[in-house]
PDB file of C-alpha atoms in Angstrom:
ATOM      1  CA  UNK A 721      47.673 -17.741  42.783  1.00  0.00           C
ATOM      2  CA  UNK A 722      49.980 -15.190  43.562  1.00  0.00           C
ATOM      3  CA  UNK A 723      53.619 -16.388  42.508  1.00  0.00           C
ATOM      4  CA  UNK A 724      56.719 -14.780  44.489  1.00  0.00           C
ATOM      5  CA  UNK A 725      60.129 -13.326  42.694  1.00  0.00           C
ATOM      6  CA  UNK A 726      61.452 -16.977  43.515  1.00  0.00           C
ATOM      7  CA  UNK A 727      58.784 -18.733  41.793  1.00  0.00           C
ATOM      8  CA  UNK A 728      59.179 -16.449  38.509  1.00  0.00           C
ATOM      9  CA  UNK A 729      62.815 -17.113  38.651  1.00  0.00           C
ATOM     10  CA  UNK A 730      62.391 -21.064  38.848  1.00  0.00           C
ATOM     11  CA  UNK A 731      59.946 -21.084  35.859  1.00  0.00           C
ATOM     12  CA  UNK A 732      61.692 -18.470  33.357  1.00  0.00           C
ATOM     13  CA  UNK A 733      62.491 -21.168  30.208  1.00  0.00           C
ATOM     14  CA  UNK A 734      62.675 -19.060  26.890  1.00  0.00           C
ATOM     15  CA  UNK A 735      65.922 -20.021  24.711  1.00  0.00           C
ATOM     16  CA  UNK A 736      68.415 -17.605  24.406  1.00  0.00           C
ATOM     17  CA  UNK A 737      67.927 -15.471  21.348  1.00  0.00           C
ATOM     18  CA  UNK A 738      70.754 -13.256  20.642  1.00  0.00           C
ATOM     19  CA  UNK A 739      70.457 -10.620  19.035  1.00  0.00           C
ATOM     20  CA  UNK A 740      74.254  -9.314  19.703  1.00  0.00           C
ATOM     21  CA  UNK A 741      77.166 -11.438  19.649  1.00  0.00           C
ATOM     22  CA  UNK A 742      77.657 -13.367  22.741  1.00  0.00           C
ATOM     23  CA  UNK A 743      81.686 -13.950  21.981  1.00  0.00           C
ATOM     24  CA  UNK A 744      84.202 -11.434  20.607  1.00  0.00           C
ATOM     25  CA  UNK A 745      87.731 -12.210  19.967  1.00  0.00           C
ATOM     26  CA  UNK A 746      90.090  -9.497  19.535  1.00  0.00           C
ATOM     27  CA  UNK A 747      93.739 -10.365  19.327  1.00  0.00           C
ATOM     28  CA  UNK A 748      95.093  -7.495  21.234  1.00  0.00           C
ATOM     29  CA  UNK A 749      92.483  -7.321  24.109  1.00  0.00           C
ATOM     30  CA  UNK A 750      91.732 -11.761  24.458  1.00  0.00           C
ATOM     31  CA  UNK A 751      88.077 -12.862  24.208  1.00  0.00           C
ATOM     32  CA  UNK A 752      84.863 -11.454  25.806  1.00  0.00           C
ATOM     33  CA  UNK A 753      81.979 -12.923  26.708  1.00  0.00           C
ATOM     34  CA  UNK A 754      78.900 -10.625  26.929  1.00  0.00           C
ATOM     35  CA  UNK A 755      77.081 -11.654  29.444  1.00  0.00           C
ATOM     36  CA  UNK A 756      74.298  -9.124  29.439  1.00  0.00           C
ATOM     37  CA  UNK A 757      73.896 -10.973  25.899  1.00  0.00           C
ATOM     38  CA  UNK A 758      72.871 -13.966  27.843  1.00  0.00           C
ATOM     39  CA  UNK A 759      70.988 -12.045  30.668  1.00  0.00           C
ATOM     40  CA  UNK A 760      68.614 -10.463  28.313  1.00  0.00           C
ATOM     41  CA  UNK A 761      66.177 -13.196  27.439  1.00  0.00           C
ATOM     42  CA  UNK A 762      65.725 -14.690  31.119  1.00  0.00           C
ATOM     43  CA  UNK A 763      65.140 -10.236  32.120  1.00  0.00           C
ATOM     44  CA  UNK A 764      62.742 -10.280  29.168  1.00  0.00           C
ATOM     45  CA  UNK A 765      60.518 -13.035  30.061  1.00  0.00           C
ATOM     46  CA  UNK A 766      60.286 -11.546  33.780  1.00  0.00           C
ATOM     47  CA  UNK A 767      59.137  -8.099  32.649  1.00  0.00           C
ATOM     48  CA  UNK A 768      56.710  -9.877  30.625  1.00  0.00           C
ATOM     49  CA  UNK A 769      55.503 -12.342  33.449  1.00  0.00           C
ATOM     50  CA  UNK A 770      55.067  -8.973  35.884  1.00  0.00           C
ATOM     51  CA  UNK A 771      53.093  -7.227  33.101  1.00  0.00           C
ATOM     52  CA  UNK A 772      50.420  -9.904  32.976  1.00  0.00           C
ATOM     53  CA  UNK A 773      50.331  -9.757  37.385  1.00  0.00           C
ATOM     54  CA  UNK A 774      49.789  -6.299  36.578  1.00  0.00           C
ATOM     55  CA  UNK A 775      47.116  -6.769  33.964  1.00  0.00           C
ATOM     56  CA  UNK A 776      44.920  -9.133  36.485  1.00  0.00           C
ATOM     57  CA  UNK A 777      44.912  -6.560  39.146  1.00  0.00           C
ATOM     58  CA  UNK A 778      48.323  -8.069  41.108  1.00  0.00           C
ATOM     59  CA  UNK A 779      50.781  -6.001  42.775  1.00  0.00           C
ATOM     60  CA  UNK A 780      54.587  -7.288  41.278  1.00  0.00           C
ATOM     61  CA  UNK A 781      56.743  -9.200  43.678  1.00  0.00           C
ATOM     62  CA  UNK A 782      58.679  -7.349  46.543  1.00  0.00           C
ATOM     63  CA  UNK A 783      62.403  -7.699  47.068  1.00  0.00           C
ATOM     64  CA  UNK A 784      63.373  -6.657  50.935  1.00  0.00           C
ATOM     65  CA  UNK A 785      66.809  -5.943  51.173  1.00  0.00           C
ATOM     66  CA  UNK A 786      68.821  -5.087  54.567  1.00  0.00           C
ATOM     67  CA  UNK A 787      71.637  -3.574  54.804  1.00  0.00           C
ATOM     68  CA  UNK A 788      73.688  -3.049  58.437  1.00  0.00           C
ATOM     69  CA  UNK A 789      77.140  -2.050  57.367  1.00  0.00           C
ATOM     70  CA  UNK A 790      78.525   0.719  56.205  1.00  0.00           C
ATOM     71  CA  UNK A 791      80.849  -0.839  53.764  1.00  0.00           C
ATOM     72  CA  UNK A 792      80.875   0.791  50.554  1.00  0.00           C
ATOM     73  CA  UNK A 793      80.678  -2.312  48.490  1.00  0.00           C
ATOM     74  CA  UNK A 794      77.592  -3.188  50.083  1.00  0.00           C
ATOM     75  CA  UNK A 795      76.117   0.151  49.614  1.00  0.00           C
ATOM     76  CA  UNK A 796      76.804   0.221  46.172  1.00  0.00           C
ATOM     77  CA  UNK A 797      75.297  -3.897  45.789  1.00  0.00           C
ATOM     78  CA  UNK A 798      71.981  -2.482  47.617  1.00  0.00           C
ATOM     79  CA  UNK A 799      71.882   0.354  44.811  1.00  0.00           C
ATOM     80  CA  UNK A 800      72.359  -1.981  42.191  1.00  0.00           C
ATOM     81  CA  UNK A 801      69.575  -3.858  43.443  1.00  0.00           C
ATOM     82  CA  UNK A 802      67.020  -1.661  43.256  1.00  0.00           C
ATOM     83  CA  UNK A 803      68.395  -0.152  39.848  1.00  0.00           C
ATOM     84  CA  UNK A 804      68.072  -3.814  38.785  1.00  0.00           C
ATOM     85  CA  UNK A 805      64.502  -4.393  40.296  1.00  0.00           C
ATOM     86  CA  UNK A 806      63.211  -0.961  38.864  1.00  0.00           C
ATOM     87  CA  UNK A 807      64.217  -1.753  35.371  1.00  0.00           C
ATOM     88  CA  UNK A 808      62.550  -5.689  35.540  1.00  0.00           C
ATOM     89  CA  UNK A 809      59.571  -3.988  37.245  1.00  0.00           C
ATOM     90  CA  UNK A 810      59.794  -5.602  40.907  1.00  0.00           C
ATOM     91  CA  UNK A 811      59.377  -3.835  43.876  1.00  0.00           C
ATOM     92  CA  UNK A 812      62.133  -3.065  46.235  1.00  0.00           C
ATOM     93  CA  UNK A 813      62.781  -1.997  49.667  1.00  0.00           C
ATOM     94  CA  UNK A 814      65.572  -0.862  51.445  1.00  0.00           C
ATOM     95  CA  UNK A 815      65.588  -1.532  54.958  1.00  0.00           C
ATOM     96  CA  UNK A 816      68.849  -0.070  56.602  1.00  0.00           C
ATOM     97  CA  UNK A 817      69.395  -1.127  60.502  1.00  0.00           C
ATOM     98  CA  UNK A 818      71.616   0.818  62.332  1.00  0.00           C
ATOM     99  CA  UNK A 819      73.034  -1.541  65.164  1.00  0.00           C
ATOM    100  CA  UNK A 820      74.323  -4.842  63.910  1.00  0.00           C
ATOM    101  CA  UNK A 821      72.527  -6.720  66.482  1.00  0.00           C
ATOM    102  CA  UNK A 822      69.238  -5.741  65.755  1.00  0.00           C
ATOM    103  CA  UNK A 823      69.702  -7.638  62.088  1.00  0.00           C
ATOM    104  CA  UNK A 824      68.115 -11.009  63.360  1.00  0.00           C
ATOM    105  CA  UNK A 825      64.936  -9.349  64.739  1.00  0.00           C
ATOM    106  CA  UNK A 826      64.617  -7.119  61.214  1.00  0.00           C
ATOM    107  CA  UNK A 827      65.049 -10.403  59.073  1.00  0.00           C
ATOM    108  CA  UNK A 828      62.587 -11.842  61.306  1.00  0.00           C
ATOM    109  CA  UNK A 829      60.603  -9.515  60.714  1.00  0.00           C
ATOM    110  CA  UNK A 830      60.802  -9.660  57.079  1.00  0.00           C
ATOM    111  CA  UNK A 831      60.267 -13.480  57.080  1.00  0.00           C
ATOM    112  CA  UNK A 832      57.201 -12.957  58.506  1.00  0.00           C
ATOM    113  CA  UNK A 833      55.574 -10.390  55.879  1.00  0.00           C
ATOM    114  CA  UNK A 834      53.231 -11.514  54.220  1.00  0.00           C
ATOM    115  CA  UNK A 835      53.795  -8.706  51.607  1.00  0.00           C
ATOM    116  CA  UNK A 836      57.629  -9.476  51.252  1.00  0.00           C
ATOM    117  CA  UNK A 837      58.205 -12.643  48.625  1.00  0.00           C
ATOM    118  CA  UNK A 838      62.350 -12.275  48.501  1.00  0.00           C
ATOM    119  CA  UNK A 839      64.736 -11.320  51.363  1.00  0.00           C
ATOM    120  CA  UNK A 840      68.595 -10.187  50.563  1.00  0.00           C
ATOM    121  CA  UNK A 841      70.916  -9.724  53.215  1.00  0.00           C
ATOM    122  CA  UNK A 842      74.143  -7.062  52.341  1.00  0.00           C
ATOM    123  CA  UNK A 843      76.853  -8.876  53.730  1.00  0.00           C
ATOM    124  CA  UNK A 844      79.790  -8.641  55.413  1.00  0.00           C
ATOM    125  CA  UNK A 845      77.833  -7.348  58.607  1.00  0.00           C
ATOM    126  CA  UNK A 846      79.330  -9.500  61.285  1.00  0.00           C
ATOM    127  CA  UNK A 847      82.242 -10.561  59.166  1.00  0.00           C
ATOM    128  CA  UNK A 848      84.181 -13.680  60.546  1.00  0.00           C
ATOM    129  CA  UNK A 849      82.663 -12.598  64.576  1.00  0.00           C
ATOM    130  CA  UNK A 850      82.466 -16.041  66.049  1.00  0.00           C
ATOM    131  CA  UNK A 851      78.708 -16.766  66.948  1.00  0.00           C
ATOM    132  CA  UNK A 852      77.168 -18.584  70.116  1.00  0.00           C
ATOM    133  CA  UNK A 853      74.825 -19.608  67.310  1.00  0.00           C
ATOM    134  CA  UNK A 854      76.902 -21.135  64.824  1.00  0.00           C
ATOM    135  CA  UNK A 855      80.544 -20.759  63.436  1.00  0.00           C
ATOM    136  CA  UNK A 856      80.299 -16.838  62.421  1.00  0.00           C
ATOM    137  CA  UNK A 857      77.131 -14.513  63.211  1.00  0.00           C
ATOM    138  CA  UNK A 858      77.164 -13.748  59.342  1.00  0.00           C
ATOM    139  CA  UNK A 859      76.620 -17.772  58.754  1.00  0.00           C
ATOM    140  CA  UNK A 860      73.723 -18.008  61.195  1.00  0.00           C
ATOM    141  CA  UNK A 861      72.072 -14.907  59.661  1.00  0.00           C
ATOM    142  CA  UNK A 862      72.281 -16.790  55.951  1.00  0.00           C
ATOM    143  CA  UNK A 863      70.907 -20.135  57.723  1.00  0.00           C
ATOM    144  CA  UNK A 864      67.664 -17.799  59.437  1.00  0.00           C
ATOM    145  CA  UNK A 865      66.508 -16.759  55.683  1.00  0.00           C
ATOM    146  CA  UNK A 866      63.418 -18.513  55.632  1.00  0.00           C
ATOM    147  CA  UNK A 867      63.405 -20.817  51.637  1.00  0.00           C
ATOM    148  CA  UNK A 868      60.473 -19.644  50.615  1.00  0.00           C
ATOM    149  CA  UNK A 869      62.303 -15.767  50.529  1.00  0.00           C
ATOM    150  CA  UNK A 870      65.516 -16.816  49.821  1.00  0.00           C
ATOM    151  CA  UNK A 871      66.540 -14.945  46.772  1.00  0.00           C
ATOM    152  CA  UNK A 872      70.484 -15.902  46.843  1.00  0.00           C
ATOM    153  CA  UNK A 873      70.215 -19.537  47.339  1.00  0.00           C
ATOM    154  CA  UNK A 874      72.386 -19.551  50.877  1.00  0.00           C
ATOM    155  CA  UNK A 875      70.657 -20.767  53.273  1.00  0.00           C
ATOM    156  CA  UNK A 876      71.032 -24.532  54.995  1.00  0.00           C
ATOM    157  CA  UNK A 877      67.919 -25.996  53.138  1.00  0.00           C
ATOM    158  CA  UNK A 878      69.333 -24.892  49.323  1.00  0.00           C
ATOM    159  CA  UNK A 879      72.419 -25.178  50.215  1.00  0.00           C
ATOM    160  CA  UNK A 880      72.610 -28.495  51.845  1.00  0.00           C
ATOM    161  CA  UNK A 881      70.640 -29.846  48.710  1.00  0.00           C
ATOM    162  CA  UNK A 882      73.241 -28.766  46.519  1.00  0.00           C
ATOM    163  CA  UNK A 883      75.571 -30.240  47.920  1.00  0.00           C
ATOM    164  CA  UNK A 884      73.725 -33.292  48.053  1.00  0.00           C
ATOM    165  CA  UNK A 885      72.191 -33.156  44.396  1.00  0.00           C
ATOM    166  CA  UNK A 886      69.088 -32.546  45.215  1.00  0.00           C
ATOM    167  CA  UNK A 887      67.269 -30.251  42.680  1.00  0.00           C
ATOM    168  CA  UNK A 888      63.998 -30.149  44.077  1.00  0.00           C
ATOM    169  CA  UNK A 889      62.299 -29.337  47.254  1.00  0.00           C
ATOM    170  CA  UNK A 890      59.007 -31.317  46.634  1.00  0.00           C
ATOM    171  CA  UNK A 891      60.472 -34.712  45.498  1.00  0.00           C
ATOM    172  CA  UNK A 892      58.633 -36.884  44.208  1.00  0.00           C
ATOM    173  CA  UNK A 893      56.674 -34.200  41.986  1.00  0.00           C
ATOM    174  CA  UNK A 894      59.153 -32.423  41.345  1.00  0.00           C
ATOM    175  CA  UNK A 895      57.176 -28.883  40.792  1.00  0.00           C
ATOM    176  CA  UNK A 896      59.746 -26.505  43.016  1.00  0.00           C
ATOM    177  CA  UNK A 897      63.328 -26.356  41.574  1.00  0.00           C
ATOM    178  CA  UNK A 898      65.567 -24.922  44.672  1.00  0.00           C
ATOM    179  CA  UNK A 899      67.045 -21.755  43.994  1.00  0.00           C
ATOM    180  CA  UNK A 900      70.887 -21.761  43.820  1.00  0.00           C
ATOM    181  CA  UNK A 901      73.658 -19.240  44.345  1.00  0.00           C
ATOM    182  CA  UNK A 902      73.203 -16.475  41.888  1.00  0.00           C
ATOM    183  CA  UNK A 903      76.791 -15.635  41.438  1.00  0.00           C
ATOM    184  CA  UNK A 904      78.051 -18.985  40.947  1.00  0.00           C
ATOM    185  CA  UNK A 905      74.521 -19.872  38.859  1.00  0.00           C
ATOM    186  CA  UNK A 906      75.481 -16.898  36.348  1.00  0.00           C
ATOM    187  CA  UNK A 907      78.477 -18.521  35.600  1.00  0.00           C
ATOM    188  CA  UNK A 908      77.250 -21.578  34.929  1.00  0.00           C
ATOM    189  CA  UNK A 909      74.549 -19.399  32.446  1.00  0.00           C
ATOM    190  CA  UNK A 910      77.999 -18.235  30.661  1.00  0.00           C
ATOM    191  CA  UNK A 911      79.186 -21.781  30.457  1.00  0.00           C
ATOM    192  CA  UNK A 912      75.873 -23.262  29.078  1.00  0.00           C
ATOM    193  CA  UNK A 913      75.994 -20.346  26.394  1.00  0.00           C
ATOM    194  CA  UNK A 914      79.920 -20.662  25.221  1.00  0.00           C
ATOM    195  CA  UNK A 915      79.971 -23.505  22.303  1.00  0.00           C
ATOM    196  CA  UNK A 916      81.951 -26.542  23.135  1.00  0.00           C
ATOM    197  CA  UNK A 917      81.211 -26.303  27.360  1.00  0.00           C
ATOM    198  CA  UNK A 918      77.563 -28.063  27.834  1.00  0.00           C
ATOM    199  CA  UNK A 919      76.771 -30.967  25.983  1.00  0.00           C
ATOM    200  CA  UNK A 920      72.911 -29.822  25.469  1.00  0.00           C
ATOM    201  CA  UNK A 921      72.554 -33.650  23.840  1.00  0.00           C
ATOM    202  CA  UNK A 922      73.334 -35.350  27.153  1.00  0.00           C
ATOM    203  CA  UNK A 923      70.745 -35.602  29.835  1.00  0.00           C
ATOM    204  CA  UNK A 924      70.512 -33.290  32.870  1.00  0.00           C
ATOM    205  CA  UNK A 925      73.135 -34.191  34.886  1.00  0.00           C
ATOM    206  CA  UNK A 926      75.998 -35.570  32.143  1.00  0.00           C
ATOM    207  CA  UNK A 927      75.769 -32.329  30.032  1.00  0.00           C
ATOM    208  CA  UNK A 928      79.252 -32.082  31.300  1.00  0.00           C
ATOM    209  CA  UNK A 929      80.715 -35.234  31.218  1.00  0.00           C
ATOM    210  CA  UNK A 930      84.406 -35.572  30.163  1.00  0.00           C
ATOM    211  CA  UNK A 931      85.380 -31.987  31.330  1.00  0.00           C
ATOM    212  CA  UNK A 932      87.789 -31.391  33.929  1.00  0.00           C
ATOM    213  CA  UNK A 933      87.448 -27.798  35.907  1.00  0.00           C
ATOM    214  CA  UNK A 934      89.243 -25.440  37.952  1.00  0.00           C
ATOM    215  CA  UNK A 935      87.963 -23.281  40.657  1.00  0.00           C
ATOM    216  CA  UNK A 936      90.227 -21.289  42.630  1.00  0.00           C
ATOM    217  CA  UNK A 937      88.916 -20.012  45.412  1.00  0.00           C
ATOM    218  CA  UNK A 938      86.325 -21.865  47.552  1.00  0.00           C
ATOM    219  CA  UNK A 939      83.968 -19.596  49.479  1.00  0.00           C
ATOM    220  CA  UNK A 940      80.620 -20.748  50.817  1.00  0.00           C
ATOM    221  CA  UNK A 941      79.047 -17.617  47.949  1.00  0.00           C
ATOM    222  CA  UNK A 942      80.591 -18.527  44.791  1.00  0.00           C
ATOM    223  CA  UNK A 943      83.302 -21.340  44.865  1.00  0.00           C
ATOM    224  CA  UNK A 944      82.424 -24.103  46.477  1.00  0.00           C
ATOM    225  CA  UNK A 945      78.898 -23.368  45.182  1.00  0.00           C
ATOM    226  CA  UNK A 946      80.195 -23.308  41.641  1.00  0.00           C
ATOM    227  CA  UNK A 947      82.590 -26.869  42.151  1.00  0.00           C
ATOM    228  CA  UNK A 948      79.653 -28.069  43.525  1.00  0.00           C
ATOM    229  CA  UNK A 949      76.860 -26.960  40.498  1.00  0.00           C
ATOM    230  CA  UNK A 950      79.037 -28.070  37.861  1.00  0.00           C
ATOM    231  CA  UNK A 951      80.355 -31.513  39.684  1.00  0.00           C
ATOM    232  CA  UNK A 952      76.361 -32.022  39.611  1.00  0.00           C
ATOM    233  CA  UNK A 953      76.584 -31.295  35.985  1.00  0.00           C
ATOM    234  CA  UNK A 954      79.075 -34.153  35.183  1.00  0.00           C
ATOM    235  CA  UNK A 955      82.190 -32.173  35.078  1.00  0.00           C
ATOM    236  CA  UNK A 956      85.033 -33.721  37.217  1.00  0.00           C
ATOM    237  CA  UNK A 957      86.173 -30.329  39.265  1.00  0.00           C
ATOM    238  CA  UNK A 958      89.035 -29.532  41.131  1.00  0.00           C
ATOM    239  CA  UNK A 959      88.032 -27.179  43.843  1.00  0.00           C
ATOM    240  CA  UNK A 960      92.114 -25.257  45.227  1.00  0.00           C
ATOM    241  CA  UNK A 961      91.938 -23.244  48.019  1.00  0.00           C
ATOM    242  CA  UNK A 962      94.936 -21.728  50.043  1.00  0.00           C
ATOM    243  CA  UNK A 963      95.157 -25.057  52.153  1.00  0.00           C
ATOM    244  CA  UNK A 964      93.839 -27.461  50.142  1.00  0.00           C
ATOM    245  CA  UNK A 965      92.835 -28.847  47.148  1.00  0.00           C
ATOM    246  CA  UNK A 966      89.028 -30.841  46.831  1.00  0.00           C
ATOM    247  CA  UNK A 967      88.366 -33.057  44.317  1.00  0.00           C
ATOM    248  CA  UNK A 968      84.226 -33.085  43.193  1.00  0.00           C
ATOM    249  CA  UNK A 969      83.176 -35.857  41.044  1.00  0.00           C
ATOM    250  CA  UNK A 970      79.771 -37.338  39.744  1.00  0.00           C
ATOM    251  CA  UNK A 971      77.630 -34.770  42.118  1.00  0.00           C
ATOM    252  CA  UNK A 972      79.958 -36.044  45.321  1.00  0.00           C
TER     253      UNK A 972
END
């Protein structure tokens, strides 16, 4: 059984030892939270879970990334990437296209390797570009991500469970957790690890019962993600935008 970078990140448990304070209050500067305090048990327990692949004779998991644009931001993500990758021990791969339009036939592409288990796509390529497709290009290209190399948790299938509370993609086993947004799941890692925000006592689902949220911002990567995750949580979120403000309650 050869697991991909998905399946490692589904099945990564260990308790967060700390070995570093995760809170520091300073009365000049306000509080930080460390998050690489909370990163470093879920990085440990990957490293470790590559080393044994290696030890039975198994290449580690390969992360394909493409990147189309020439937007500095997403340079810099792709480097931070593989920086990441390297120091977990994945493999990475930097595919670069250099017209826009050939994206779709390079994720294809990818999709289809059977040596590629993750795909990440450097956004903004199209930007807003209205799409024969769908509403933008850039939305279509998230929705063509096949699940089973989705490393980001965007496309229709995870997404559209999220939305609809649906943790699971084999229900009624219940074996294969869907992935979810990585940005807005980090946050919710913070949360989980700040004392007084997740009722650990409560089953899955209430562990936030009797908190009220605010996101600002509602973009289909982090915030309306993040209203979403922790509406699903039991938190009763208020989700304000520049137009509008959403109200999520009890996973709805």
């Amino acid at each position: 059984y050869y697991p991909s970078a998905k399946t490692l990140r589904h099945n990564i448990t260990t308790p967060l030892k700390m070995s570093k304070p995760l809170i520091v209050a300073d009365p000049e500067k306000g509080t930080k939270v460390n998050a690489a305090v909370i990163a470093k048990p879920f990085r440990d327990e990957l490293k470790a879970k590559v080393e044994e692949m290696k030890k039975m004779g198994q290449e580690p998991p390969l992360l394909v990334g493409l990147l189309a644009n020439k937007d500095p931001a997403a340079k810099q993500y792709a480097e931070w990437t593989g920086k990441a990758c390297q120091n977990d021990g994945l493999r990475y791969e930097l595919r670069t296209v250099d017209d826009p339009i050939d994206v779709e036939a390079a994720l294809m592409d990818a999709n289809d390797d059977p040596r590629v288990h993750g795909i990440i796509v450097y956004y903004p390529i199209f930007g807003q570009e209205e799409s024969f497709s769908g509403t933008s290009q850039d939305d279509y290209l998230r929705d063509s991500v096949s699940h089973k190399c989705d490393v980001e948790g965007l496309c229709h299938t995870y997404r559209s469970n999220l939305y609809r509370n649906v943790r699971y993609l084999d229900p009624p086993i219940n074996s294969q957790k869907c992935l979810l947004p990585c940005t807005a799941l980090s946050v919710v890692k913070i949360l989980e690890a700040c004392p007084g925000c997740y009722d650990s006592e409560k089953p899955v689902g209430r562990k936030l019962e009797g908190k009220i949220v605010t996101v600002i911002n509602r973009s289909e990567i982090v915030g309306r993600p993040l209203a979403a995750m922790l509406a699903n949580d039991g938190a009763e979120v208020y989700s304000v935008d520049i137009n509008s403000i959403y109200k999520f309650s009890g996973g709805r």
